[in-house]
Coordinates of C-alpha atoms in Angstrom, one line a residue:
M421 CA -0.2 -5.5 -2.5
M422 CA -0.8 -5.9 1.2
R423 CA 2.5 -4.5 2.1
N424 CA 5.2 -3.2 -0.1
F425 CA 7.3 -6.0 -1.5
L426 CA 10.7 -4.3 -1.3
L427 CA 12.3 -4.8 -4.6
S428 CA 15.1 -3.2 -6.6
T429 CA 16.0 -2.7 -10.2
L430 CA 19.1 -2.2 -12.3
V431 CA 18.4 -2.4 -16.0
L432 CA 21.0 -4.7 -17.5
S433 CA 22.9 -2.9 -20.2
L434 CA 23.9 -5.5 -22.8
L435 CA 25.5 -5.3 -26.2
T436 CA 23.3 -6.4 -29.1
A437 CA 25.3 -7.9 -31.9
C438 CA 27.0 -11.2 -32.7
G439 CA 30.0 -11.0 -34.9
S440 CA 33.1 -13.0 -35.7
D441 CA 36.1 -13.9 -33.6
D442 CA 38.3 -11.5 -35.6
S443 CA 36.2 -8.4 -35.0
Q444 CA 37.9 -5.7 -32.9
E445 CA 36.3 -2.7 -31.4
Q446 CA 38.2 0.6 -30.9
P447 CA 38.6 1.5 -27.2
V448 CA 36.2 4.2 -26.0
D449 CA 37.0 6.5 -23.1
P450 CA 34.6 5.7 -20.3
I451 CA 32.1 8.4 -19.4
P452 CA 32.5 9.1 -15.7
S453 CA 29.5 8.1 -13.7
P454 CA 28.0 10.5 -11.1
K455 CA 28.6 9.5 -7.5
K456 CA 25.9 7.2 -6.2
S457 CA 24.0 8.4 -3.1
K458 CA 25.2 6.7 0.0
Y459 CA 21.5 5.9 0.8
L460 CA 20.8 4.0 -2.4
T461 CA 21.7 0.6 -3.8
V462 CA 21.4 1.9 -7.4
N463 CA 22.5 5.1 -9.0
I464 CA 19.3 6.6 -10.3
K465 CA 17.6 10.0 -10.3
P466 CA 13.9 9.8 -10.9
E467 CA 12.2 12.3 -13.1
A468 CA 8.5 12.0 -12.3
K469 CA 6.1 14.0 -14.4
F470 CA 2.4 14.8 -14.0
E471 CA 1.1 13.2 -17.2
G472 CA -1.3 10.5 -18.5
Q473 CA -4.6 10.0 -16.7
F474 CA -6.0 9.2 -13.3
E475 CA -9.4 8.1 -12.2
V476 CA -11.9 9.9 -9.9
Y477 CA -15.1 8.8 -8.4
L478 CA -17.6 11.0 -6.6
G479 CA -19.7 9.9 -3.7
R480 CA -19.7 7.0 -1.3
Y481 CA -19.5 3.4 -2.7
P482 CA -22.4 1.2 -1.5
D483 CA -20.4 -2.0 -1.4
P484 CA -23.2 -4.6 -0.9
L485 CA -20.5 -7.4 -0.7
K486 CA -19.2 -5.8 2.5
D487 CA -22.7 -5.5 3.9
W488 CA -23.3 -9.2 3.2
L489 CA -20.0 -10.3 4.7
Q490 CA -20.7 -8.4 7.9
S491 CA -24.3 -9.6 8.2
D492 CA -26.0 -12.6 9.6
K493 CA -26.5 -13.9 6.0
A494 CA -22.8 -14.5 5.7
R495 CA -22.2 -18.3 5.6
D496 CA -19.9 -20.9 4.0
L497 CA -22.1 -21.8 1.0
N498 CA -19.4 -23.5 -1.1
Q499 CA -18.2 -25.4 2.0
D500 CA -14.5 -24.6 1.6
E501 CA -14.2 -23.6 5.3
H502 CA -13.8 -19.9 4.5
I503 CA -16.4 -17.2 4.0
D504 CA -15.6 -14.8 1.2
E505 CA -17.0 -13.1 -1.9
R506 CA -17.6 -16.4 -3.7
D507 CA -20.2 -17.4 -1.1
A508 CA -21.9 -14.0 -1.5
H509 CA -22.1 -14.6 -5.2
L510 CA -23.8 -17.9 -4.6
D511 CA -26.3 -15.9 -2.6
G512 CA -26.9 -13.5 -5.5
V513 CA -24.9 -10.6 -4.1
Y514 CA -22.5 -8.7 -6.4
N515 CA -20.9 -5.2 -6.2
P516 CA -22.2 -2.8 -8.8
K517 CA -19.9 -1.6 -11.6
E518 CA -19.0 2.1 -11.6
S519 CA -17.8 4.3 -14.4
P520 CA -14.9 6.6 -13.4
I521 CA -14.3 10.2 -14.3
I522 CA -11.2 10.1 -16.3
V523 CA -9.0 13.1 -15.7
D524 CA -6.4 14.1 -18.3
A525 CA -3.3 15.4 -16.5
N526 CA -2.4 17.8 -19.3
E527 CA -5.8 19.4 -19.3
M528 CA -5.9 19.7 -15.5
D529 CA -2.4 21.3 -15.6
R530 CA -3.4 23.7 -18.4
L531 CA -6.5 25.0 -16.5
L532 CA -5.0 25.3 -13.1
R533 CA -2.0 27.2 -14.3
T534 CA -4.4 30.1 -15.1
N535 CA -5.4 30.3 -11.4
P536 CA -9.1 30.2 -12.2
D537 CA -10.3 30.0 -8.6
G538 CA -7.7 32.2 -7.0
L539 CA -6.2 29.4 -5.0
G540 CA -2.9 29.3 -6.9
A541 CA -1.5 29.3 -10.4
G542 CA -0.8 25.6 -10.6
S543 CA -1.0 23.7 -7.3
A544 CA -2.6 25.3 -4.3
R545 CA 0.5 24.2 -2.4
P546 CA 3.5 25.6 -4.2
D547 CA 5.3 25.4 -0.9
I548 CA 5.0 21.6 -1.2
F549 CA 5.1 20.7 -4.9
V550 CA 7.4 22.0 -7.6
E551 CA 5.8 23.5 -10.7
G552 CA 3.8 20.9 -12.6
H553 CA 3.0 18.6 -9.7
Y554 CA -0.3 18.5 -7.8
G555 CA -2.0 17.2 -4.7
T556 CA -5.4 15.5 -4.5
F557 CA -7.0 18.8 -3.3
D558 CA -6.0 20.2 -6.7
A559 CA -8.0 17.5 -8.4
L560 CA -11.0 18.5 -6.4
R561 CA -10.5 22.1 -7.4
Y562 CA -10.3 21.0 -11.0
L563 CA -13.5 19.0 -10.9
A564 CA -15.4 21.8 -9.2
L565 CA -14.3 24.1 -12.0
M566 CA -15.2 21.6 -14.8
R567 CA -18.5 20.1 -13.5
S568 CA -21.8 21.8 -12.9
D569 CA -22.8 19.1 -10.3
L570 CA -19.9 19.9 -7.9
K571 CA -19.2 23.0 -5.9
L572 CA -16.5 24.1 -3.4
D573 CA -17.4 26.7 -0.8
N574 CA -16.1 28.2 2.5
I575 CA -12.5 27.5 1.6
K576 CA -10.0 28.2 4.4
A577 CA -6.3 28.4 3.7
P578 CA -3.8 26.3 5.6
I579 CA -2.6 29.4 7.6
D580 CA -6.1 30.0 8.8
T581 CA -7.1 26.4 9.7
G582 CA -4.2 25.9 12.1
R583 CA -3.6 22.4 10.6
D584 CA -1.4 23.2 7.6
T585 CA -4.1 22.1 5.2
F586 CA -7.1 23.5 3.3
E587 CA -10.6 23.0 4.8
F588 CA -13.8 23.5 2.8
S589 CA -17.4 22.5 2.2
V590 CA -18.7 20.5 -0.8
S591 CA -22.0 20.4 -2.5
W592 CA -22.7 17.6 -4.9
D593 CA -25.8 17.2 -7.0
S594 CA -25.9 13.5 -6.4
N595 CA -29.5 13.0 -7.6
G596 CA -28.8 14.9 -10.8
D597 CA -31.9 17.2 -10.6
G598 CA -29.8 20.3 -11.3
A599 CA -30.2 21.7 -7.8
F600 CA -27.8 21.7 -4.8
D601 CA -30.0 20.9 -1.8
E602 CA -30.6 18.5 1.0
Q603 CA -32.3 16.1 -1.4
D604 CA -28.8 15.1 -2.4
N605 CA -28.0 13.7 1.0
D606 CA -27.9 9.9 1.4
I607 CA -26.4 8.1 4.5
Y608 CA -24.0 11.1 4.8
T609 CA -24.2 14.7 3.7
N610 CA -23.6 15.8 0.1
Y611 CA -25.0 19.3 0.6
Q612 CA -22.7 22.0 2.1
S613 CA -20.8 19.2 3.7
T614 CA -17.6 19.8 5.6
D615 CA -17.1 16.0 5.9
W616 CA -15.8 15.2 2.4
H617 CA -12.4 13.6 2.1
T618 CA -10.8 10.9 0.0
R619 CA -10.1 7.2 -0.3
I620 CA -7.3 6.3 -2.6
K621 CA -5.7 3.3 -4.3
F622 CA -3.1 2.7 -7.0
D623 CA -2.9 0.6 -10.1
G624 CA -1.6 -2.9 -9.4
G625 CA -1.6 -4.0 -13.0
E626 CA -2.6 -7.6 -13.4
L627 CA -2.4 -8.2 -9.7
T628 CA -6.0 -8.3 -8.6
T629 CA -5.7 -10.4 -5.4
L630 CA -6.3 -7.6 -2.9
N631 CA -9.5 -6.0 -4.2
G632 CA -11.6 -7.6 -1.5
T633 CA -14.0 -5.5 0.5
L634 CA -12.8 -6.5 4.0
D635 CA -9.5 -8.2 3.6
G636 CA -7.9 -6.2 0.8
L637 CA -7.6 -2.7 -0.5
G638 CA -11.3 -2.7 -1.4
P639 CA -13.1 -1.3 -4.4
Q640 CA -13.6 2.0 -2.6
G641 CA -10.0 2.5 -1.7
E642 CA -8.2 3.3 1.5
A643 CA -9.5 5.9 3.9
H644 CA -7.0 8.0 5.9
Y645 CA -6.2 11.0 8.0
E646 CA -3.7 12.6 5.6
R647 CA -3.8 16.2 4.3
L648 CA -5.3 16.3 0.9
D649 CA -3.3 19.2 -0.4
Q650 CA 0.0 17.4 0.5
M651 CA -0.9 14.0 -1.0
L652 CA 0.7 13.6 -4.4
I653 CA -1.4 12.7 -7.5
Q654 CA 0.4 9.9 -9.3
P655 CA -0.3 8.4 -12.8
G656 CA -2.8 5.5 -12.6
M657 CA -4.0 6.6 -9.2
T658 CA -7.7 6.2 -8.2
I659 CA -9.2 9.0 -6.0
R660 CA -12.7 8.8 -4.5
F661 CA -14.0 12.0 -3.2
Q662 CA -16.8 11.2 -0.8
P663 CA -18.6 12.3 2.4
F664 CA -17.6 10.6 5.6
S665 CA -19.3 10.6 9.0
P666 CA -18.8 13.7 11.2
E667 CA -17.0 11.4 13.6
M668 CA -14.4 10.6 10.9
T669 CA -13.8 14.3 10.4
Q670 CA -13.4 14.8 14.1
R671 CA -10.9 11.9 14.4
R672 CA -8.9 13.2 11.4
R673 CA -8.7 16.7 12.8
W674 CA -7.8 15.4 16.2
V675 CA -4.9 13.5 14.7
Q676 CA -3.7 16.5 12.8
D677 CA -3.9 18.7 15.9
R678 CA -1.7 16.3 17.7
E679 CA 0.9 16.5 15.0
I680 CA 0.8 20.3 15.0
A681 CA 1.1 20.4 18.8
R682 CA 4.2 18.1 18.6
L683 CA 5.8 20.4 16.0
Q684 CA 5.2 23.5 18.1
E685 CA 6.6 21.8 21.2
S686 CA 9.8 21.0 19.4
G687 CA 10.2 24.6 18.2
G688 CA 9.3 23.9 14.6
K689 CA 11.6 20.9 14.2
V690 CA 10.2 17.5 13.1
I691 CA 11.2 15.3 16.0
L692 CA 9.9 11.8 15.8
P693 CA 9.4 10.4 19.3
Q694 CA 10.1 6.7 18.3
L695 CA 11.5 4.9 15.3
I696 CA 10.9 1.2 16.0
V697 CA 12.8 -1.5 14.0
M698 CA 11.7 -5.1 14.3
K699 CA 13.6 -7.9 12.5
S700 CA 10.8 -10.2 13.5
I701 CA 7.8 -10.2 15.8
N702 CA 9.6 -12.4 18.2
T703 CA 12.9 -10.4 18.6
Q704 CA 13.6 -7.4 20.8
P705 CA 13.0 -4.2 18.7
L706 CA 15.6 -1.6 18.1
V707 CA 14.2 1.8 19.2
V708 CA 15.6 5.2 18.2
Q709 CA 14.1 7.9 20.4
N710 CA 13.5 11.6 19.6
L711 CA 15.0 11.4 16.2
E712 CA 15.2 14.8 14.4
I713 CA 14.0 14.3 10.8
T714 CA 15.6 16.5 8.2
A715 CA 14.9 16.8 4.5
H716 CA 17.3 15.0 2.2
D717 CA 15.5 16.2 -1.0
M718 CA 15.6 12.7 -2.6
R719 CA 12.6 13.7 -4.9
P720 CA 13.5 17.2 -6.2
D721 CA 11.5 16.2 -9.3
I722 CA 8.3 16.4 -7.1
F723 CA 8.9 18.4 -3.9
Q724 CA 10.3 21.8 -3.0
P725 CA 13.6 21.9 -1.2
G726 CA 13.0 21.2 2.5
V727 CA 9.8 19.2 2.2
I728 CA 10.2 16.2 4.5
T729 CA 8.9 12.8 3.5
K730 CA 8.7 9.5 5.4
M731 CA 11.8 8.3 3.5
D732 CA 13.7 11.0 5.4
I733 CA 12.9 9.2 8.7
F734 CA 15.2 6.4 7.7
L735 CA 17.8 8.6 6.1
S736 CA 18.0 10.7 9.2
A737 CA 18.5 7.5 11.2
A738 CA 21.2 6.6 8.7
D739 CA 22.9 9.9 9.4
S740 CA 22.9 9.0 13.1
G741 CA 24.6 5.7 12.3
L742 CA 21.9 3.1 11.6
D743 CA 22.6 0.9 8.5
V744 CA 19.9 1.8 6.0
A745 CA 19.6 1.4 2.2
F746 CA 16.9 2.1 -0.3
N747 CA 16.5 0.7 -3.8
Y748 CA 14.3 1.7 -6.7
W749 CA 11.2 0.1 -8.3
P750 CA 10.5 1.3 -11.8
S751 CA 7.6 -1.1 -12.4
L752 CA 6.4 -4.6 -11.4
S753 CA 6.0 -7.7 -13.6
T754 CA 2.3 -7.2 -13.2
G755 CA 2.5 -4.2 -15.5
A756 CA 2.0 -1.7 -12.6
T757 CA 4.2 1.4 -12.8
V758 CA 5.9 2.2 -9.5
E759 CA 8.9 4.6 -10.0
H760 CA 9.6 5.0 -6.3
F761 CA 12.4 4.3 -3.8
G762 CA 11.6 1.4 -1.5
L763 CA 13.2 0.5 1.9
F764 CA 15.6 -2.3 1.2
R765 CA 17.9 -2.9 4.1
V766 CA 17.9 -1.9 7.8
D767 CA 20.5 -2.9 10.4
G768 CA 22.1 -5.4 8.0
L769 CA 18.9 -7.2 7.1
A770 CA 17.9 -6.9 3.4
S771 CA 14.7 -7.7 1.7
E772 CA 14.2 -10.5 -0.7
V773 CA 11.0 -10.0 -2.7
A774 CA 8.3 -11.7 -0.6
R775 CA 10.2 -11.3 2.6
G776 CA 11.2 -7.8 3.5
W777 CA 10.5 -4.5 5.2
T778 CA 7.0 -3.3 5.7
T779 CA 6.3 0.0 7.4
G780 CA 3.7 1.8 9.5
W781 CA 3.4 5.2 11.0
G782 CA 1.2 7.6 12.9
E783 CA -0.2 7.9 16.4
M784 CA 0.1 4.9 18.6
V785 CA -3.6 5.2 19.6
T786 CA -4.8 5.2 16.0
D787 CA -2.9 2.0 15.0
N788 CA -6.0 -0.1 15.3
D789 CA -8.5 2.4 14.0
F790 CA -8.8 0.5 10.7
N791 CA -9.4 -3.2 10.8
P792 CA -12.3 -5.5 9.9
L793 CA -13.4 -5.7 13.6
S794 CA -12.7 -2.1 14.6
K795 CA -15.0 -0.9 17.5
C796 CA -13.9 2.8 17.1
D797 CA -13.6 3.0 20.8
F798 CA -11.8 6.3 20.6
S799 CA -12.9 7.6 24.0
S800 CA -11.0 4.8 25.9
P801 CA -7.4 5.3 27.0
A802 CA -6.2 2.8 24.3
G803 CA -8.1 4.9 21.7
G804 CA -6.6 8.2 22.9
S805 CA -9.3 9.3 25.4
Q806 CA -10.8 11.5 22.7
D807 CA -14.2 13.1 23.5
L808 CA -15.8 11.2 20.7
V809 CA -18.5 8.4 20.5
V810 CA -18.9 6.8 17.1
D811 CA -22.2 5.6 15.8
P812 CA -21.7 1.8 15.2
E813 CA -22.9 2.0 11.6
H814 CA -20.6 4.9 10.9
C815 CA -17.8 2.8 12.4
R816 CA -18.6 -0.1 10.1
L817 CA -18.8 1.9 7.0
D818 CA -15.8 4.2 7.6
W819 CA -13.3 2.2 9.6
Q820 CA -13.9 -1.5 9.3
S821 CA -11.4 -2.5 6.6
S822 CA -7.9 -4.0 6.7
F823 CA -6.1 -0.9 5.3
G824 CA -6.2 2.8 6.0
G825 CA -4.9 5.3 8.5
T826 CA -1.5 4.1 9.7
K827 CA -1.5 1.2 7.2
M828 CA -1.6 2.5 3.6
H829 CA 0.0 1.6 0.3
I830 CA 1.9 4.8 -0.3
M831 CA 5.6 4.7 -0.9
S832 CA 7.6 6.6 1.7
D833 CA 9.5 8.9 -0.8
V834 CA 6.3 10.7 -1.7
W835 CA 4.5 10.6 1.7
V836 CA 4.9 14.1 3.2
I837 CA 5.5 14.4 6.9
N838 CA 6.2 18.1 7.6
Q839 CA 4.6 17.6 11.1
P840 CA 6.0 14.8 13.3
E841 CA 3.8 11.8 14.0
E842 CA 4.3 9.8 17.1
Y843 CA 6.1 6.7 15.7
A844 CA 7.4 5.0 12.7
L845 CA 7.8 1.2 12.4
A846 CA 9.8 -1.0 10.1
L847 CA 8.9 -4.6 10.5
Y848 CA 10.5 -7.5 8.5
G849 CA 7.7 -9.7 7.3
D850 CA 7.0 -12.7 5.0
H851 CA 4.4 -12.8 2.2
Y852 CA 5.4 -16.2 0.6
Q853 CA 2.6 -18.0 2.4
L854 CA 0.1 -15.3 1.9
F855 CA 0.3 -15.4 -1.9
G856 CA 0.9 -19.1 -2.2
M857 CA 4.4 -18.6 -3.7
E858 CA 7.2 -21.1 -3.8
E859 CA 10.4 -19.7 -2.3
Y860 CA 13.5 -19.7 -4.5
S861 CA 15.9 -17.2 -2.9
G862 CA 19.0 -18.6 -4.5
K863 CA 20.8 -18.7 -1.1
A864 CA 20.4 -22.4 -0.8
T865 CA 20.2 -25.4 -3.2
A866 CA 16.7 -26.4 -4.0
E867 CA 14.8 -29.0 -6.0
R868 CA 12.0 -28.1 -8.4
D869 CA 9.6 -30.4 -10.3
F870 CA 9.4 -29.0 -13.8
S871 CA 6.6 -31.4 -14.9
P872 CA 3.3 -29.7 -15.8
Q873 CA 1.4 -32.1 -13.5
E874 CA 3.9 -31.5 -10.7
D875 CA 3.8 -35.3 -10.1
G876 CA 7.5 -35.7 -9.3
S877 CA 8.5 -36.9 -12.8
D878 CA 10.8 -34.0 -13.7
I879 CA 12.7 -33.0 -10.6
M880 CA 15.9 -31.0 -11.1
T881 CA 18.4 -29.4 -8.7
L882 CA 18.7 -25.6 -8.7
Q883 CA 21.8 -23.9 -7.4
V884 CA 23.9 -20.8 -7.8
F885 CA 27.4 -21.5 -9.3
A886 CA 30.6 -19.8 -8.5
L887 CA 32.4 -17.9 -11.3
P888 CA 36.0 -18.9 -12.2
E889 CA 38.8 -16.8 -10.9
D890 CA 40.8 -14.7 -13.4
D891 CA 43.6 -17.3 -13.8
Q892 CA 41.2 -20.3 -14.2
G893 CA 40.0 -21.7 -17.5
P894 CA 39.3 -20.0 -20.8
I895 CA 37.6 -16.9 -19.5
L896 CA 36.1 -14.7 -22.1
E897 CA 37.5 -11.2 -22.5
E898 CA 36.1 -8.0 -24.1
T899 CA 37.6 -8.9 -27.4
H900 CA 35.1 -11.8 -27.6
F901 CA 32.7 -11.1 -30.5
G902 CA 29.7 -11.8 -28.3
W903 CA 30.8 -9.8 -25.3
G904 CA 27.8 -8.8 -23.2
I905 CA 25.5 -11.4 -24.9
A906 CA 23.9 -13.4 -22.1
D907 CA 22.6 -16.2 -24.2
C908 CA 25.5 -18.2 -25.6
T909 CA 23.3 -20.2 -27.9
E910 CA 22.4 -17.1 -30.0
C911 CA 25.8 -17.5 -31.6
H912 CA 26.9 -21.0 -30.6
N913 CA 24.4 -23.5 -31.8
E914 CA 24.0 -26.3 -34.4
S915 CA 23.6 -24.0 -37.3
K916 CA 25.6 -21.0 -36.3
D917 CA 29.3 -21.0 -35.3
P918 CA 29.3 -24.5 -33.6
K919 CA 32.8 -24.2 -32.1
G920 CA 34.4 -26.1 -29.2
H921 CA 33.4 -29.0 -27.1
G922 CA 33.5 -31.4 -30.1
G923 CA 31.4 -29.4 -32.6
Y924 CA 27.8 -29.7 -31.6
S925 CA 28.5 -31.2 -28.1
W926 CA 27.8 -28.6 -25.5
P927 CA 28.3 -29.0 -21.8
I928 CA 25.1 -29.9 -20.1
N929 CA 24.4 -29.8 -16.4
S930 CA 23.2 -33.3 -16.4
S931 CA 24.3 -34.0 -12.8
D932 CA 21.5 -31.6 -11.7
G933 CA 19.0 -33.3 -14.0
F934 CA 19.0 -30.8 -16.9
D935 CA 19.1 -31.7 -20.5
K936 CA 19.6 -28.4 -22.2
T937 CA 22.5 -25.9 -22.6
Q938 CA 22.3 -23.3 -19.9
P939 CA 24.5 -20.2 -20.4
Y940 CA 25.0 -19.6 -16.7
Y941 CA 26.4 -23.1 -16.5
C942 CA 28.8 -22.2 -19.3
A943 CA 29.8 -19.2 -17.1
T944 CA 31.4 -21.6 -14.6
C945 CA 34.3 -22.1 -17.0
H946 CA 34.1 -19.0 -19.3
G947 CA 33.1 -16.3 -16.8
N948 CA 30.1 -14.1 -17.0
N949 CA 30.9 -12.5 -20.3
G950 CA 30.7 -8.9 -19.1
A951 CA 27.5 -9.1 -17.1
P952 CA 27.3 -6.3 -14.6
Q953 CA 27.4 -6.9 -10.8
G954 CA 24.3 -7.6 -8.8
H955 CA 22.8 -4.9 -6.7
G956 CA 22.1 -6.4 -3.3
E957 CA 19.1 -8.5 -4.0
T958 CA 19.0 -12.2 -2.9
A959 CA 15.7 -13.4 -4.3
R960 CA 13.5 -13.6 -7.4
C961 CA 14.4 -11.1 -10.1
F962 CA 11.3 -11.3 -12.3
W963 CA 9.4 -8.8 -10.2
C964 CA 11.3 -6.0 -11.7
H965 CA 12.9 -7.6 -14.7
A966 CA 9.9 -9.1 -16.5
G967 CA 7.9 -5.9 -17.2
D968 CA 7.5 -4.3 -20.6
S969 CA 10.5 -2.0 -20.2
N970 CA 12.9 -3.9 -17.9
T971 CA 13.0 -7.4 -19.3
P972 CA 16.7 -8.0 -20.1
K973 CA 17.6 -8.6 -23.7
H974 CA 19.5 -11.6 -24.9
H975 CA 18.5 -13.9 -22.1
G976 CA 16.7 -16.5 -24.2
E977 CA 13.2 -17.5 -23.0
A978 CA 13.8 -15.3 -19.9
S979 CA 13.6 -12.3 -22.3
T980 CA 10.1 -13.4 -23.6
R981 CA 6.6 -13.4 -22.3
K982 CA 4.2 -16.2 -22.4
L983 CA 0.4 -16.4 -22.5
Y984 CA -0.8 -18.6 -19.7
Q985 CA -4.3 -20.0 -19.9
G986 CA -6.6 -22.4 -18.1
D987 CA -4.9 -24.9 -15.9
E988 CA -1.5 -23.2 -16.6
I989 CA -2.6 -20.4 -14.3
K990 CA -1.7 -21.8 -10.9
S991 CA -2.3 -18.7 -8.9
N992 CA -6.1 -19.0 -8.9
D993 CA -6.0 -21.8 -6.3
K994 CA -3.1 -20.5 -4.2
I995 CA -5.2 -18.0 -2.4
Y996 CA -5.0 -18.2 1.4
N997 CA -2.8 -17.0 4.1
S998 CA -3.1 -19.7 6.6
S999 CA -1.7 -19.8 10.1
Q1000 CA -3.3 -23.1 10.9
G1001 CA -1.5 -25.7 8.8
G1002 CA -3.3 -25.0 5.5
V1003 CA -6.8 -24.5 6.9
P1004 CA -7.8 -20.8 6.9
D1005 CA -9.7 -19.4 9.8
P1006 CA -12.8 -17.6 8.6
N1007 CA -13.1 -15.8 12.0
D1008 CA -9.5 -14.4 11.9
P1009 CA -9.5 -10.9 10.3
N1010 CA -5.7 -11.2 9.9
D1011 CA -6.1 -14.4 7.8
L1012 CA -6.4 -12.6 4.5
S1013 CA -8.0 -14.2 1.5
V1014 CA -6.1 -13.1 -1.6
L1015 CA -8.6 -14.2 -4.1
P1016 CA -8.4 -12.8 -7.6
R1017 CA -11.1 -10.1 -7.8
D1018 CA -12.0 -7.4 -10.3
K1019 CA -11.8 -3.7 -9.4
D1020 CA -15.3 -3.7 -8.0
G1021 CA -14.4 -6.5 -5.5
N1022 CA -16.3 -9.3 -7.3
Y1023 CA -14.5 -12.7 -7.5
S1024 CA -13.0 -13.0 -10.9
E1025 CA -10.5 -15.8 -11.8
Y1026 CA -7.6 -15.0 -14.0
Q1027 CA -8.6 -16.4 -17.4
E1028 CA -5.3 -15.6 -19.2
I1029 CA -2.2 -13.8 -18.2
W1030 CA 0.8 -12.7 -20.2
S1031 CA 3.8 -13.3 -17.9
S1032 CA 7.4 -14.1 -17.8
V1033 CA 8.4 -17.8 -17.9
N1034 CA 10.1 -16.9 -14.6
S1035 CA 7.4 -16.1 -12.1
D1036 CA 6.0 -17.3 -8.8
W1037 CA 4.4 -20.3 -10.5
D1038 CA 6.7 -21.0 -13.4
M1039 CA 10.5 -21.1 -14.1
S1040 CA 12.7 -21.3 -17.1
R1041 CA 14.8 -24.4 -17.5
V1042 CA 17.6 -22.5 -19.3
F1043 CA 17.6 -19.2 -17.3
P1044 CA 16.0 -20.2 -14.0
D1045 CA 15.4 -17.2 -11.8
P1046 CA 17.2 -16.4 -9.5
Y1047 CA 19.9 -19.1 -9.9
S1048 CA 21.1 -18.1 -13.3
C1049 CA 20.8 -14.4 -12.4
M1050 CA 22.8 -14.7 -9.2
T1051 CA 25.5 -16.8 -10.9
C1052 CA 26.3 -14.2 -13.6
H1053 CA 25.4 -11.1 -11.6
P1054 CA 26.9 -11.9 -8.2
N1055 CA 26.2 -9.4 -5.4

């Protein structure tokens, strides 16, 4: 996704059996729970493992769609007032399909543990990673050992480079003639090149709306200035090793030199000059100056003690008195695995799915290095007054994209920052309009048209109800045979235990327009039947609780997944972020088109999607998200 939607998860632990009213359970002594970290909204301890597979590509991606979109040929052929990949397709331009190199984590781990290249038994950076975890440089080591068409030479250790990172040269037999020579060079150097680095991206599951070549992650991935040997390899990750321009290498090393100089000036301490917190782009920012960043070791499953991550920036600010909280994402409803902590609350303002905290970091002068209209004017004062002039074509190929550099899709708990950057930014932003989503935060009463045609024929009121107090009404207790079962109708229905309310007559929330029994409406008299408390969220729950492993049990149709096809897929036509009253501006690089695209960046409509009945474009009548959730699981 463009920016991290800041979500949390707390798997609902529910009992699974319906019995009779006379059944009694013997009391069980509760197991004491470990103390929750003061920085977290949930009590969880991740245990990441280097396992499964990840994808690797070698060489620069040609990306003819990007070439077309940035050429004089680009025009609005379908007359929708926006120029995008669909217009390029009408002009016969498509991006080529590539076959990735599939790396098996176990095989890579097995080989590198033998120290076959003398760079380390396991990771080449055992000072960064605990045993069994690896950086992207380790993947390059592995490929050079396994493939006859790739060779690493002139390797310099971090202590020798002065930048706390390995430097090396790469030779790649790109033409496949069995020889390493200058015939392998294309636009950039593939023979004895010191300019190879990576682009990266992560698996978004079924979410393919940001694979655009200019306004999304791009099929080639995000370019950056990070140290390869300190960048964690994660399951499902895509790594592209490729040559960049010499100017890109100079810019990257210049950035890293500034970080090292800053570390030396502070006597080896990681001192962040500025942490900037902005609750909106129109409010005065909160600025924390010269913040000392210390390691909090929140990911001991991955990093050695004392390794500092960008999560530690906010935790160090919390130690100094700033209100900060992180939550945890296991996975998304798209099927994407996340398993990271995400920034949830700063200075009293909490995220709510499509409205929340987005982050940026780096050098102030590099903040605009990567954007679709970048001029790479690095020699100007605004660009840092670096002694560097960039070839315009190199600028277009290496820097002109929406993401990269200071704006990357890496979660802060695994982004190493052992050298201080110049600033960190937390900005509260809104993505509802970008993705065409309807907002149902649960904080206010809303109306929804449940008719398939959305013609106003089936409008109902949605609201969060208050639970009864202990001395009000027939509140269920733990002796209730269905204690912990969210869906009352599993046991109380026309054919099974039809008790109370006049036999088959169940209370219906008809005043709000509903005509079916809703368990959360029953809770207004009977209580929430043992449902655990909420965990700080105030928005849609399906993002975390509609995946394969986190869908709550015993929640009726909210516990199921549905196959959406054809006109039922409403996301295909909700594609534009528009700042101009519904009309996108084709000349505004910040007006992102979130078309569904395949991994190569070609326009590709969703044909069918398995999804929860609670989603951005659908909602359950019986367990409407988040209204039913926030009634029974109050925060």
